[in-house]
PDB file of C-alpha atoms in Angstrom:
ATOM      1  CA  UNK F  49       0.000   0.000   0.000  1.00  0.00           C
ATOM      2  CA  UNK F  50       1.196   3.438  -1.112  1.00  0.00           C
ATOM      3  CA  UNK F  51       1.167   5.963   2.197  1.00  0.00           C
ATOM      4  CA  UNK F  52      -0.858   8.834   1.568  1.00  0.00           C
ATOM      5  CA  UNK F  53       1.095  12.782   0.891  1.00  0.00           C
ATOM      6  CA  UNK F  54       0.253  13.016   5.160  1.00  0.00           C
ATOM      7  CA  UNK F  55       1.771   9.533   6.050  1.00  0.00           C
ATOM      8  CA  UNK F  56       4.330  10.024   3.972  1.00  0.00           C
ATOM      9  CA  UNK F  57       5.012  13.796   5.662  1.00  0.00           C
ATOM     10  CA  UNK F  58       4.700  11.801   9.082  1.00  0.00           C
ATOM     11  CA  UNK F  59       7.108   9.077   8.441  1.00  0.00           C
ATOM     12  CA  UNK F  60       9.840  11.302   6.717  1.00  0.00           C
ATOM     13  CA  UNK F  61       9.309  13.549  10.131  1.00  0.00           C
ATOM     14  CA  UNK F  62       9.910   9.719  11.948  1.00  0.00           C
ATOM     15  CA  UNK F  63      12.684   9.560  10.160  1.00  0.00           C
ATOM     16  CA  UNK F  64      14.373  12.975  10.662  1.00  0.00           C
ATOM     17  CA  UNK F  65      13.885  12.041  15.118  1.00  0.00           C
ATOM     18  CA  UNK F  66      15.718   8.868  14.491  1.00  0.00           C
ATOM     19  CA  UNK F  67      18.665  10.705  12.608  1.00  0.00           C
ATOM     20  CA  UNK F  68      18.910  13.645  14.818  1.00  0.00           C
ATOM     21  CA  UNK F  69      19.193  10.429  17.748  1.00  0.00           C
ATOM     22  CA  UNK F  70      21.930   8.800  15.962  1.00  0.00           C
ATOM     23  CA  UNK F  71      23.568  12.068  15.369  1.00  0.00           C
ATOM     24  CA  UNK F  72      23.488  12.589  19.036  1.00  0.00           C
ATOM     25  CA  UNK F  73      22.672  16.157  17.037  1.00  0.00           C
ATOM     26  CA  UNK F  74      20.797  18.514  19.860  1.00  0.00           C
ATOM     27  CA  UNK F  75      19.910  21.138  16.983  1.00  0.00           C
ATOM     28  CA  UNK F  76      18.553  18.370  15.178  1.00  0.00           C
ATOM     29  CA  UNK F  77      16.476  17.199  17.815  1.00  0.00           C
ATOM     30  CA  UNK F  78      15.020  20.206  18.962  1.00  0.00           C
ATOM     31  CA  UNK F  79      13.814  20.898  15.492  1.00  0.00           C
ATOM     32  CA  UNK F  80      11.834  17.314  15.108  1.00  0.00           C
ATOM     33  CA  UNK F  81       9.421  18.714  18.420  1.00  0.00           C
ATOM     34  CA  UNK F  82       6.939  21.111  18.487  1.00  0.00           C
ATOM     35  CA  UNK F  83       8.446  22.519  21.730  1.00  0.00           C
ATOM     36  CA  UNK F  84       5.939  22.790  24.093  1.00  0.00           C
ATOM     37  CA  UNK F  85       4.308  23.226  27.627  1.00  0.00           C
ATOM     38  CA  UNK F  86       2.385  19.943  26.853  1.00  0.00           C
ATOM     39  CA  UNK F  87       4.929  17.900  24.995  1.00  0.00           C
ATOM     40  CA  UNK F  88       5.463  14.744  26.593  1.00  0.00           C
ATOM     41  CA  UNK F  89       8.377  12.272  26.482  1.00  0.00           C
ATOM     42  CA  UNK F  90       8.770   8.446  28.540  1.00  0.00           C
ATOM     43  CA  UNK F  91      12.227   7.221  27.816  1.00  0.00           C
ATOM     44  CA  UNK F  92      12.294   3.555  28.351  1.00  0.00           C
ATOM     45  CA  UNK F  93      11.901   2.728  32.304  1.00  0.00           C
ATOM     46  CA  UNK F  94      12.084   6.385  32.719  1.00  0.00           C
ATOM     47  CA  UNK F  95       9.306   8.822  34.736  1.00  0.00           C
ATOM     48  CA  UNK F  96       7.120  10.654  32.441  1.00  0.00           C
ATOM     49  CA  UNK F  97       8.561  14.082  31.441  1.00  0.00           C
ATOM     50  CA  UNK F  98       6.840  17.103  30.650  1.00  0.00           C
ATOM     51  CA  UNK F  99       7.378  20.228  28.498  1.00  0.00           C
ATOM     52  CA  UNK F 100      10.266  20.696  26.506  1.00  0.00           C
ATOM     53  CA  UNK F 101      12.562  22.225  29.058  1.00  0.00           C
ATOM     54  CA  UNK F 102      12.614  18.901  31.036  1.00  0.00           C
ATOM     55  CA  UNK F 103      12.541  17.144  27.484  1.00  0.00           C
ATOM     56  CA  UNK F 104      15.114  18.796  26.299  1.00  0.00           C
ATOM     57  CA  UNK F 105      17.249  18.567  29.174  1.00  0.00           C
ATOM     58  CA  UNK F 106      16.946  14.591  29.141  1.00  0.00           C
ATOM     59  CA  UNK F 107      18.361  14.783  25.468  1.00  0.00           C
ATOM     60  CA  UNK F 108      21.087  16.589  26.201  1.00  0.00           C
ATOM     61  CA  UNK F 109      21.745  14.028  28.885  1.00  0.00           C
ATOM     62  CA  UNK F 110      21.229  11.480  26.873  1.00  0.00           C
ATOM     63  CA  UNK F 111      23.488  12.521  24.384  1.00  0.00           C
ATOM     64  CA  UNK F 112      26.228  13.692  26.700  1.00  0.00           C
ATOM     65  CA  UNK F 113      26.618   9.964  28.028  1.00  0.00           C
ATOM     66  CA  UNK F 114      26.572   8.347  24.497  1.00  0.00           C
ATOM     67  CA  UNK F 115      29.454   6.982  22.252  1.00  0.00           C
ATOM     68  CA  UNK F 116      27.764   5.615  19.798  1.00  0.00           C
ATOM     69  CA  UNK F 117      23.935   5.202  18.870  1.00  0.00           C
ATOM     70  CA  UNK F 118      22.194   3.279  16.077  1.00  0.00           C
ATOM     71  CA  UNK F 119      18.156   1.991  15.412  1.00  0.00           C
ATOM     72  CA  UNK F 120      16.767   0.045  13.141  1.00  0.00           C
ATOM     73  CA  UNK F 121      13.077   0.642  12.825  1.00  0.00           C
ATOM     74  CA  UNK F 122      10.398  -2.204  11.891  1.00  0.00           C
ATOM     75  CA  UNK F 123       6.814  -2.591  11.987  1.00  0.00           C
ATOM     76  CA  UNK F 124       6.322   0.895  10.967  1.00  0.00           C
ATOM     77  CA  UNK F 125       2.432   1.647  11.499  1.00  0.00           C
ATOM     78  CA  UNK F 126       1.625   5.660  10.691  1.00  0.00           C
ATOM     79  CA  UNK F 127      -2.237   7.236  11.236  1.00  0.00           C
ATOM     80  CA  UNK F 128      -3.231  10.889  10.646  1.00  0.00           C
ATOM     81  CA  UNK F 129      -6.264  11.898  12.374  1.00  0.00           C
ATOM     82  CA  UNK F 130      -7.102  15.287  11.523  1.00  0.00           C
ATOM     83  CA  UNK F 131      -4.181  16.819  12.997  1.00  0.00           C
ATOM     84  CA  UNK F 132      -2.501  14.458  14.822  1.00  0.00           C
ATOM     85  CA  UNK F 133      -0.717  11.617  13.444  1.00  0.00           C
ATOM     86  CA  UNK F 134       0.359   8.601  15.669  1.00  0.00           C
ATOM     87  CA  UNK F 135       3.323   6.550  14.333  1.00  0.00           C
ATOM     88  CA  UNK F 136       4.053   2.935  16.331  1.00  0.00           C
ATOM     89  CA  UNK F 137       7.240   0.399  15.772  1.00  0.00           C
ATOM     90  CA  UNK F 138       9.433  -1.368  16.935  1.00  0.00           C
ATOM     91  CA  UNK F 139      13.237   0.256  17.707  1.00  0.00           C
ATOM     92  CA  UNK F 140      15.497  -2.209  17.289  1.00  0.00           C
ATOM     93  CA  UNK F 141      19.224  -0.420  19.452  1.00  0.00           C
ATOM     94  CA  UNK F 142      22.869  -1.327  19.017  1.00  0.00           C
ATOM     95  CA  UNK F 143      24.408   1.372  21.718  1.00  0.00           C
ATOM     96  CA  UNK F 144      27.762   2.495  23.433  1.00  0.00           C
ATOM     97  CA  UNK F 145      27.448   4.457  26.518  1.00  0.00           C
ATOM     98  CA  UNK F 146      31.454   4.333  28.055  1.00  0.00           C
ATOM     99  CA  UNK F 147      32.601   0.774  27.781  1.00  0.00           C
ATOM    100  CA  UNK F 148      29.165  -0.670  28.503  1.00  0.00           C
ATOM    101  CA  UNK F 149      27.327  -2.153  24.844  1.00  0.00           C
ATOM    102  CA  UNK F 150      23.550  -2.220  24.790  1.00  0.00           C
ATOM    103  CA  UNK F 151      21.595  -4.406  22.691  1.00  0.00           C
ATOM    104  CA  UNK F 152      17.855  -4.435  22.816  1.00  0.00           C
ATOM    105  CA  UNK F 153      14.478  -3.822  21.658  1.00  0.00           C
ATOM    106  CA  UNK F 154      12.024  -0.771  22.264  1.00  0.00           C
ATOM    107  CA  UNK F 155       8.196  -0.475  21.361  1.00  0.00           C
ATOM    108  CA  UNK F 156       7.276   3.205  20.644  1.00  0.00           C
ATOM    109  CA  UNK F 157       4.324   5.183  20.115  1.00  0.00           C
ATOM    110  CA  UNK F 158       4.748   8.627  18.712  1.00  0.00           C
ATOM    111  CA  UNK F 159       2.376  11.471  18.171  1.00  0.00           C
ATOM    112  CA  UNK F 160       2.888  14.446  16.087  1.00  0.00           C
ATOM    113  CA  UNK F 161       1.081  17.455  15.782  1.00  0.00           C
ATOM    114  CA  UNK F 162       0.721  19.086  11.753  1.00  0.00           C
ATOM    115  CA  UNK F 163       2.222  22.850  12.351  1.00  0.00           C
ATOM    116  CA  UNK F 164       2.667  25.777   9.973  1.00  0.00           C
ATOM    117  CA  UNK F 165       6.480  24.342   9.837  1.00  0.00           C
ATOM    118  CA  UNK F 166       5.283  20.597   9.131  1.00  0.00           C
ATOM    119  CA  UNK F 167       4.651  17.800  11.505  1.00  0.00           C
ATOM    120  CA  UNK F 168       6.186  18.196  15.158  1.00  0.00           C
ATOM    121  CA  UNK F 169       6.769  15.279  17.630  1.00  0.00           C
ATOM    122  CA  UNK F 170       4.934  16.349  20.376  1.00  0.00           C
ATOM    123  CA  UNK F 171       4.870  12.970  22.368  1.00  0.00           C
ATOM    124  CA  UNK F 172       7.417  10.333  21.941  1.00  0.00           C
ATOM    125  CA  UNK F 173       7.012   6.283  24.547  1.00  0.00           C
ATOM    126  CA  UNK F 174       9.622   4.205  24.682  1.00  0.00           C
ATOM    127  CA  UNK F 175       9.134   0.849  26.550  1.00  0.00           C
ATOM    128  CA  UNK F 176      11.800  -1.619  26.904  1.00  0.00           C
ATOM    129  CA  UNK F 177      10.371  -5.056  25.077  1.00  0.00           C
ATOM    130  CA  UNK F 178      10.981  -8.313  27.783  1.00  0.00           C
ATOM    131  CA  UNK F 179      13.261 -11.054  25.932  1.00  0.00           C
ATOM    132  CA  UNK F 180      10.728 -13.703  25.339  1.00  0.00           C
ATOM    133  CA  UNK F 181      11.463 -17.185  24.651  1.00  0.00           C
ATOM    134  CA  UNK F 182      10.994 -19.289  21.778  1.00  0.00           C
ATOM    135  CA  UNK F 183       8.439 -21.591  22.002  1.00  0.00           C
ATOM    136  CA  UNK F 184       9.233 -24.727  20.082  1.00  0.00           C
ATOM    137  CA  UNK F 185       6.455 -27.417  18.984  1.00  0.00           C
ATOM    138  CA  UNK F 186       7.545 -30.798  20.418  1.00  0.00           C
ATOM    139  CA  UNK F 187       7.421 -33.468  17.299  1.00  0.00           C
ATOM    140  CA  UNK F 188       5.370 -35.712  18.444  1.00  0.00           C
ATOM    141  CA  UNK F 189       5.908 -37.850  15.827  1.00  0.00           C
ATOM    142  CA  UNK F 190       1.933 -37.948  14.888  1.00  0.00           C
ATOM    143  CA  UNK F 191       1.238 -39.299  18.303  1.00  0.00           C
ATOM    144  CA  UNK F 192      -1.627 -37.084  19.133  1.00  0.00           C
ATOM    145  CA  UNK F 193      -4.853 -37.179  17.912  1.00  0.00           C
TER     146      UNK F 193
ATOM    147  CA  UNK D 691      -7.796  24.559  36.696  1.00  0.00           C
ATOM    148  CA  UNK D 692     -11.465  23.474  35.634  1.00  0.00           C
ATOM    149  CA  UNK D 693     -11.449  20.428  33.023  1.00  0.00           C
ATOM    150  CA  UNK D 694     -13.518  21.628  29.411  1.00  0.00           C
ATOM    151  CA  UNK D 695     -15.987  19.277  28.822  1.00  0.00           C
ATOM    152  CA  UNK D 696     -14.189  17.504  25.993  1.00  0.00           C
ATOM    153  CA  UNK D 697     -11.867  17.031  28.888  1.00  0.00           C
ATOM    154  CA  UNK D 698     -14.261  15.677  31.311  1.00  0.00           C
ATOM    155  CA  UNK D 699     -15.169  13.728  28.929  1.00  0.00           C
ATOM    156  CA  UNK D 700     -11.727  11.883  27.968  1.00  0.00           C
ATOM    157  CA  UNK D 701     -11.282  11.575  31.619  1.00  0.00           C
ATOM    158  CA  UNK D 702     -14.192   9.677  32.648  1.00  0.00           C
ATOM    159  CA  UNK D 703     -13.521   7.819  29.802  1.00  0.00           C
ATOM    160  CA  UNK D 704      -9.955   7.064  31.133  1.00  0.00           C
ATOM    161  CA  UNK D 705     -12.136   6.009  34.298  1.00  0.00           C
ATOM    162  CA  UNK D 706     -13.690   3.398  32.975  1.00  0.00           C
ATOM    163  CA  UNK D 707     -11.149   1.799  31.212  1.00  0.00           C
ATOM    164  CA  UNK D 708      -9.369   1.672  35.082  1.00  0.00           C
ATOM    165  CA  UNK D 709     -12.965   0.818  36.753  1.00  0.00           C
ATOM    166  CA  UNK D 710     -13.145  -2.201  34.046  1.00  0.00           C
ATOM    167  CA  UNK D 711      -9.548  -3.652  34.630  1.00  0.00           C
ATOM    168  CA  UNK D 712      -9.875  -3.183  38.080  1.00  0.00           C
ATOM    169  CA  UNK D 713     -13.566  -5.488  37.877  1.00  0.00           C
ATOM    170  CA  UNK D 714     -11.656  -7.796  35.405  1.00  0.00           C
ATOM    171  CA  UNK D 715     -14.406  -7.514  33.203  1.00  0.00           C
ATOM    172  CA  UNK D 716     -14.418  -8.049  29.569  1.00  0.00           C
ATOM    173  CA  UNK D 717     -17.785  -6.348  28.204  1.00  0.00           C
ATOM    174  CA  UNK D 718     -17.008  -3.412  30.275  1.00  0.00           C
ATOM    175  CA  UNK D 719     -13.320  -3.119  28.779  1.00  0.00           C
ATOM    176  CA  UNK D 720     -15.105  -4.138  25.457  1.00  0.00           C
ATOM    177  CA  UNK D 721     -17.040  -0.956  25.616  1.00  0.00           C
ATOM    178  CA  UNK D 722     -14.109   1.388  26.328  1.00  0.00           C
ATOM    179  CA  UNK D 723     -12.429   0.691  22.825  1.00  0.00           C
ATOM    180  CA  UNK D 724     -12.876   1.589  19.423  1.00  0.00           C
ATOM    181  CA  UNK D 725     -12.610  -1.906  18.429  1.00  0.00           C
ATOM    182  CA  UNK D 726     -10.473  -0.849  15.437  1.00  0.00           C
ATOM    183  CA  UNK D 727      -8.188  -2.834  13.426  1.00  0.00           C
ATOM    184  CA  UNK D 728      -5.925  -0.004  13.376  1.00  0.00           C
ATOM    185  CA  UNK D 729      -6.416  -0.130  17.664  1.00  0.00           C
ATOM    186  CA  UNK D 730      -2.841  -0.545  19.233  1.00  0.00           C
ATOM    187  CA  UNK D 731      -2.308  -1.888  22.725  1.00  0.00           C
ATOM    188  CA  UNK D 732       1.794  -1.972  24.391  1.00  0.00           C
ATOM    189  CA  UNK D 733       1.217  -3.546  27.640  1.00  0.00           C
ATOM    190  CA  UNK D 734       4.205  -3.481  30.255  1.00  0.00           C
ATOM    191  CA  UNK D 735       7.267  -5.005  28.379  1.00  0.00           C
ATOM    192  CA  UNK D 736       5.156  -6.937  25.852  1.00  0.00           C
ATOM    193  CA  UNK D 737       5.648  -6.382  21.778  1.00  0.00           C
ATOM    194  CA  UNK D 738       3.414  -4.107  20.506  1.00  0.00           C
ATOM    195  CA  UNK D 739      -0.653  -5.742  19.849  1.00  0.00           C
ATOM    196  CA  UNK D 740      -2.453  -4.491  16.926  1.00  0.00           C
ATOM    197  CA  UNK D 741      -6.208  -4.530  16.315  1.00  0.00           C
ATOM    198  CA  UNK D 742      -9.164  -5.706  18.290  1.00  0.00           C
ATOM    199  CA  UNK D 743      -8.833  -9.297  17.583  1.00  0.00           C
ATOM    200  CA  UNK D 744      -5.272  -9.320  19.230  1.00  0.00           C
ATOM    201  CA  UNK D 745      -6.040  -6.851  21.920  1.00  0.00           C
ATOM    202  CA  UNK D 746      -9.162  -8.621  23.060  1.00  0.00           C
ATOM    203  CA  UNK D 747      -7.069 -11.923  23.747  1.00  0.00           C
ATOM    204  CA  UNK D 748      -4.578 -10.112  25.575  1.00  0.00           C
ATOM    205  CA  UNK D 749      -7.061  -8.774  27.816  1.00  0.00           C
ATOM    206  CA  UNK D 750      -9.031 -11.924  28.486  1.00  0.00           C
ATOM    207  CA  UNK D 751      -5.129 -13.750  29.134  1.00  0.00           C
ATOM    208  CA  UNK D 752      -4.750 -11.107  31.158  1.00  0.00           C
ATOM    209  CA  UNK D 753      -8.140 -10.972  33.156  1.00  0.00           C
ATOM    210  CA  UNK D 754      -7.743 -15.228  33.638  1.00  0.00           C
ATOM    211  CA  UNK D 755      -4.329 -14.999  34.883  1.00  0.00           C
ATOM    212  CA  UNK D 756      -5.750 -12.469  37.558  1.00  0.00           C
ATOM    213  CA  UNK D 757      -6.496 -12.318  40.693  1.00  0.00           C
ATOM    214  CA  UNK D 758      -6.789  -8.847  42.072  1.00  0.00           C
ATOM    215  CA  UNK D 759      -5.919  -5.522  40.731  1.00  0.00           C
ATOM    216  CA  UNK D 760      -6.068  -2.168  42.071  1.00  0.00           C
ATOM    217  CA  UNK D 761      -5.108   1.638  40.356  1.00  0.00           C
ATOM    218  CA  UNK D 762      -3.755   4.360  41.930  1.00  0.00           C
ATOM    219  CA  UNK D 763      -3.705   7.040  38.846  1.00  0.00           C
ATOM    220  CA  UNK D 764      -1.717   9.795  39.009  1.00  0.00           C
ATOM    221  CA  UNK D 765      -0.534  12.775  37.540  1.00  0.00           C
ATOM    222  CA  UNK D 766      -3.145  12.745  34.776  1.00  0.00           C
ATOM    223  CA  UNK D 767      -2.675  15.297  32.029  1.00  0.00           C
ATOM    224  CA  UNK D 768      -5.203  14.980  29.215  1.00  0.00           C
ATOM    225  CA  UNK D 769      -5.278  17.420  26.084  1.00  0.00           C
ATOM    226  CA  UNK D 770      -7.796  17.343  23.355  1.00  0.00           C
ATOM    227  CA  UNK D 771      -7.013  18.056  19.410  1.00  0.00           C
ATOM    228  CA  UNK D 772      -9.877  17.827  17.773  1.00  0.00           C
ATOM    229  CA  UNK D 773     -11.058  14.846  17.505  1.00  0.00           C
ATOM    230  CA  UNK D 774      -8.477  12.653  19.441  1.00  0.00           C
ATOM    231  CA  UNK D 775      -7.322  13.500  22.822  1.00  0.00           C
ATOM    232  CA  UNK D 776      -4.366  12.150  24.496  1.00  0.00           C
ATOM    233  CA  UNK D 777      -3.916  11.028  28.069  1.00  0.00           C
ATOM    234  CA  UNK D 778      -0.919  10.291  30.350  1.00  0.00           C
ATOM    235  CA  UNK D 779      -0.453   9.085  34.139  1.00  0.00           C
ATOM    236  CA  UNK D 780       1.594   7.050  36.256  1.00  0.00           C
ATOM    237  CA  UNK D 781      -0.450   4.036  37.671  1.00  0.00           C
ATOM    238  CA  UNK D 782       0.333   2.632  40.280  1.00  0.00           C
ATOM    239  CA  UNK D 783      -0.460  -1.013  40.485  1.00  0.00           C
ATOM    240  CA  UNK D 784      -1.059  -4.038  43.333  1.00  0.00           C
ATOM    241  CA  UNK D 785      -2.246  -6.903  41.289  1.00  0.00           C
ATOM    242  CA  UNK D 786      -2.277 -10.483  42.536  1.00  0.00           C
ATOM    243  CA  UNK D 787      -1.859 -13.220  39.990  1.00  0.00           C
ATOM    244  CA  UNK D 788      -1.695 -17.063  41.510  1.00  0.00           C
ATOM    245  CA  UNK D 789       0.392 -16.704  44.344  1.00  0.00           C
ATOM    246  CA  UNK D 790       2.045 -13.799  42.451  1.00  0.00           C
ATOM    247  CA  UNK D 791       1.970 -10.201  44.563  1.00  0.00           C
ATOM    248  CA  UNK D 792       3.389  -7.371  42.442  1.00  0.00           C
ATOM    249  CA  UNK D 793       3.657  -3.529  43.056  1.00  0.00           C
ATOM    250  CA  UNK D 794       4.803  -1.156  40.910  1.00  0.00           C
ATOM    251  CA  UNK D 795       4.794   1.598  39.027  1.00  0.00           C
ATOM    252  CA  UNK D 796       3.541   2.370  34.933  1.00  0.00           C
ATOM    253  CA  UNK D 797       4.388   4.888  32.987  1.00  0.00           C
ATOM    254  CA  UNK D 798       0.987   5.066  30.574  1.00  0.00           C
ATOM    255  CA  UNK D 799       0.093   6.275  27.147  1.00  0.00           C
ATOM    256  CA  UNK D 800      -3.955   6.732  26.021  1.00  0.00           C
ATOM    257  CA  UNK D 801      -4.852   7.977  23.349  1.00  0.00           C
ATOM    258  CA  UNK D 802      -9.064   8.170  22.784  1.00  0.00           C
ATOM    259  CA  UNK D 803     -11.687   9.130  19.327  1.00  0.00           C
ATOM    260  CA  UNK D 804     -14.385  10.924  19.662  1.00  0.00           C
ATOM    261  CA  UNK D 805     -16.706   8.780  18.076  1.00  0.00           C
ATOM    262  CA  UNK D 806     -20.537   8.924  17.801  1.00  0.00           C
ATOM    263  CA  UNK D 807     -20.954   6.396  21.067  1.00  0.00           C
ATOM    264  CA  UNK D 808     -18.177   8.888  23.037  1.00  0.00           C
ATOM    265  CA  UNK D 809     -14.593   8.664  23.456  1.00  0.00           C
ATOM    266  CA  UNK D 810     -13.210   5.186  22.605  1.00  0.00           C
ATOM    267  CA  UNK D 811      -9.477   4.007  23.524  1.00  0.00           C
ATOM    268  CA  UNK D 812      -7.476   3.602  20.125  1.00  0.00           C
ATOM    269  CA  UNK D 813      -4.432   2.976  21.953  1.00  0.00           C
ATOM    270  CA  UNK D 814      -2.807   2.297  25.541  1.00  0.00           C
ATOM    271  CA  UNK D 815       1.164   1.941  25.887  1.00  0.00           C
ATOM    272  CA  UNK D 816       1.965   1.045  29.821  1.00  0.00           C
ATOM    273  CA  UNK D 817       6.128   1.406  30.406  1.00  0.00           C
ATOM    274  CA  UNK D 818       7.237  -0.294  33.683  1.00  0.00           C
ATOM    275  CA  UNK D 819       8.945   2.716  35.468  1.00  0.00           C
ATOM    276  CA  UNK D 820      12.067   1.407  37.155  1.00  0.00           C
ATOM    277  CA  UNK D 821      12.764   1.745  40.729  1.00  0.00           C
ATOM    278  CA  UNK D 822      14.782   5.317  41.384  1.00  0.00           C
ATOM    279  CA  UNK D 823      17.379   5.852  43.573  1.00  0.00           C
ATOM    280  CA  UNK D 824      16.463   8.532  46.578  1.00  0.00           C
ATOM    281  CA  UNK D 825      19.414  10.975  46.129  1.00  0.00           C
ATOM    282  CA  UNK D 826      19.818  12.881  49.747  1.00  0.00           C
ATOM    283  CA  UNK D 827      21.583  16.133  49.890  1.00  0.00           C
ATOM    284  CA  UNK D 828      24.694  15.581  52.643  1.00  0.00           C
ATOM    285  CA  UNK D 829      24.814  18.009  55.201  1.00  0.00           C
ATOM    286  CA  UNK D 830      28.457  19.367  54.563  1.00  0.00           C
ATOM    287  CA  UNK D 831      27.970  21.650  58.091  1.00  0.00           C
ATOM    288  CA  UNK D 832      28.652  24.606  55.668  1.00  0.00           C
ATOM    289  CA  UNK D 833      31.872  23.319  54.760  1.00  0.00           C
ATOM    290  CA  UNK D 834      32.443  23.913  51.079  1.00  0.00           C
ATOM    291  CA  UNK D 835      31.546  27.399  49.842  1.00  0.00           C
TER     292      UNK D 835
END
């Protein structure tokens, strides 16, 4: 399925947060949100933050104590609803904070909010995803039923 | 500040969806979603759920394995853009499963449609929020400075 002009708009706007993060790029950053009182961001395990001074303030944080930072993206979903769009996947992280490596998997919800300067993040979730295990089917050699 | 009444709205809405987990009942949770295949559910450290079919399971799985549960909500911030409004809180959470006690804090996501039958869920994203260290100031005597 082709994404609609707005999807498309939304993703790209994904796209440019997930740069700026593997940039470690505050500039770039600041300009993916729409900079708000009500802007919300929950890093994974983290409180919930509010407003971009206390956002932006975790960023720099962030950034400060990070070598090295890369995502892979999957399971992409994207809806506009008048306008707000809400984009959902699954952040796949390879990162280097000091001499400790991080491997691991986030699910994310993120809304953005259509502005005279295109579409601003104005919420961005983050929940760490629980290893799960792989359940295996037992050949049973036809022995059942 | 006084709620609007789009925001009274959302957050009696929000209320039921904690009144029906709470009463582990299915028709009432049921009744607080849109029941959408685009409907996206990210429970505590689980992969990300997408549309009814999936969402309903996890709640019944969730309601059988389930004792007891009790809410505390807090901090609840709820804004309305037109026809979606967004709410976020910390709950915090005694649930009994078998012999299972757990407390804890979530970090949680809503989002809501206002739809002809009221505002439905569309999504829910709960983060586990991990335990925080209490920093205390040390009383230097008035030693440095």
């Amino acid at each position: 399925m082709h994404p609609t002009a707005d999807e498309a708009a939304v993703l790209a706007a994904a796209d440019a947060f997930y740069t700026a993060f593997e940039a470690l790029d505050m500039t770039a950053m600041a300009a993916c949100w729409a900079r708000r009182d009500d802007d919300v961001c929950i890093h994974p395990g983290w409180e919930i933050l509010t407003g971009w001074r206390e956002i932006s303030a975790s960023w720099r944080s962030i950034f400060a104590n990070t070598g090295f930072m890369r995502f892979e993206a999957s399971d992409l979903r994207v809806e506009v609803i008048g306008d707000v769009a809400r984009v959902t996947c699954v952040e796949r992280i390879f990162s280097v904070a000091d001499t400790h490596t991080t491997h691991g998997a986030v699910a994310a919800t993120s809304l953005f909010l259509r502005t005279d300067d295109g579409w601003k993040m104005t919420l961005h979730h983050g929940s760490p995803i629980a290893a799960t295990h792989q359940v295996t089917e037992i050949d049973t050699g036809g022995m059942d039923n």
